[in-house]
Amino acid sequence: MKLKRLILLVVVPLVAAMGPRPEGEADGHRPYVRGEVPAARSETGTPTRPETPAGELTVLPAAEADPAEFRWQARPVVIFADTAADPAFIEQLAALQRDPAPLIARDVVVVTDTEPAAASIWRRQLRPEGFSLVLMDKDGQVKQRKPVPWSVREITRAIDKFPLRLQEIGRAGLP
């Protein structure tokens, strides 16, 4: 069972990355693909999409990520703070980067927003106050909000209770 899951986690994304580009990609609209960073736009509007190395957690600034880009593709974990120097923000990012594997296995993408004045789409939709950790599911719905940092273990346990995650586990035949 573990080998089958490993093949699904490693081989399937590689095969998908090697195939022809989907129709919608030419117009710059492309869904999130695990291991890729959403496109930064050049002056001409052409997407430039650097890849995140395999086995690394995708961490994006809020200004470079659109919530719709992740729908049905990834689970955004959004971390808000009033400044990047906020001790809770620093602690949360460090905790996520220390143990990224469980998050990667659950299709997590971390979105950070430390600029309240920029009024990103994430801030307008989620309306945080000070430090805030927001767990979202692949359907774009907010599942949990926390005013303090959480460990990777706490985050993954919460994600494993999401209805969509339970369906994924059931389909994959995982324990």
Short mmCIF file of N, CA, C and O in Angstrom, two decimals, residues 5 13 15 23 34 63 72 90 93 96-97 99 105 146 156 167:
data_model
loop_
_atom_site.label_atom_id
_atom_site.label_comp_id
_atom_site.label_asym_id
_atom_site.label_seq_id
_atom_site.Cartn_x
_atom_site.Cartn_y
_atom_site.Cartn_z
N ARG A 5 0.97 4.34 -2.81
CA ARG A 5 0.79 5.74 -2.45
C ARG A 5 1.99 6.56 -2.90
O ARG A 5 1.85 7.66 -3.42
N PRO A 13 2.32 13.25 -10.55
CA PRO A 13 2.61 14.66 -10.83
C PRO A 13 3.71 14.83 -11.89
O PRO A 13 3.65 15.76 -12.69
N VAL A 15 4.35 12.79 -14.47
CA VAL A 15 3.76 12.51 -15.78
C VAL A 15 2.89 13.68 -16.21
O VAL A 15 2.93 14.11 -17.36
N GLU A 23 -5.60 23.57 -22.47
CA GLU A 23 -6.06 24.67 -23.30
C GLU A 23 -6.05 26.01 -22.59
O GLU A 23 -5.61 27.00 -23.13
N ARG A 34 0.56 20.77 -7.76
CA ARG A 34 1.45 20.54 -6.63
C ARG A 34 2.91 20.66 -7.09
O ARG A 34 3.28 20.14 -8.13
N ALA A 63 0.12 38.45 -2.11
CA ALA A 63 0.02 39.25 -3.33
C ALA A 63 0.22 38.41 -4.60
O ALA A 63 -0.22 38.79 -5.68
N TRP A 72 -10.09 23.14 -5.45
CA TRP A 72 -10.10 21.72 -5.82
C TRP A 72 -8.70 21.19 -6.12
O TRP A 72 -8.55 20.05 -6.56
N ILE A 90 6.66 34.30 12.94
CA ILE A 90 7.97 33.65 12.77
C ILE A 90 7.92 32.22 13.30
O ILE A 90 8.40 31.29 12.65
N LEU A 93 5.79 29.93 10.84
CA LEU A 93 6.52 29.57 9.62
C LEU A 93 7.62 28.56 9.91
O LEU A 93 7.81 27.60 9.16
N LEU A 96 6.18 25.07 10.38
CA LEU A 96 5.75 24.44 9.12
C LEU A 96 6.94 23.98 8.29
O LEU A 96 6.89 22.95 7.64
N GLN A 97 8.00 24.76 8.30
CA GLN A 97 9.16 24.42 7.47
C GLN A 97 10.04 23.34 8.10
O GLN A 97 10.79 22.68 7.39
N ASP A 99 8.88 20.54 9.43
CA ASP A 99 8.30 19.23 9.13
C ASP A 99 7.28 19.35 7.99
O ASP A 99 6.07 19.22 8.21
N ALA A 105 1.91 16.01 1.77
CA ALA A 105 1.08 14.84 1.50
C ALA A 105 -0.41 15.18 1.50
O ALA A 105 -1.21 14.48 0.90
N LYS A 146 -7.35 30.10 13.95
CA LYS A 146 -6.64 30.03 15.22
C LYS A 146 -5.89 31.33 15.45
O LYS A 146 -5.21 31.83 14.55
N THR A 156 -2.31 18.93 10.73
CA THR A 156 -2.64 17.73 9.94
C THR A 156 -3.79 16.94 10.57
O THR A 156 -4.60 16.36 9.85
N GLN A 167 -12.80 11.76 2.30
CA GLN A 167 -13.11 11.14 1.01
C GLN A 167 -11.84 10.71 0.30
O GLN A 167 -11.77 9.62 -0.27
#
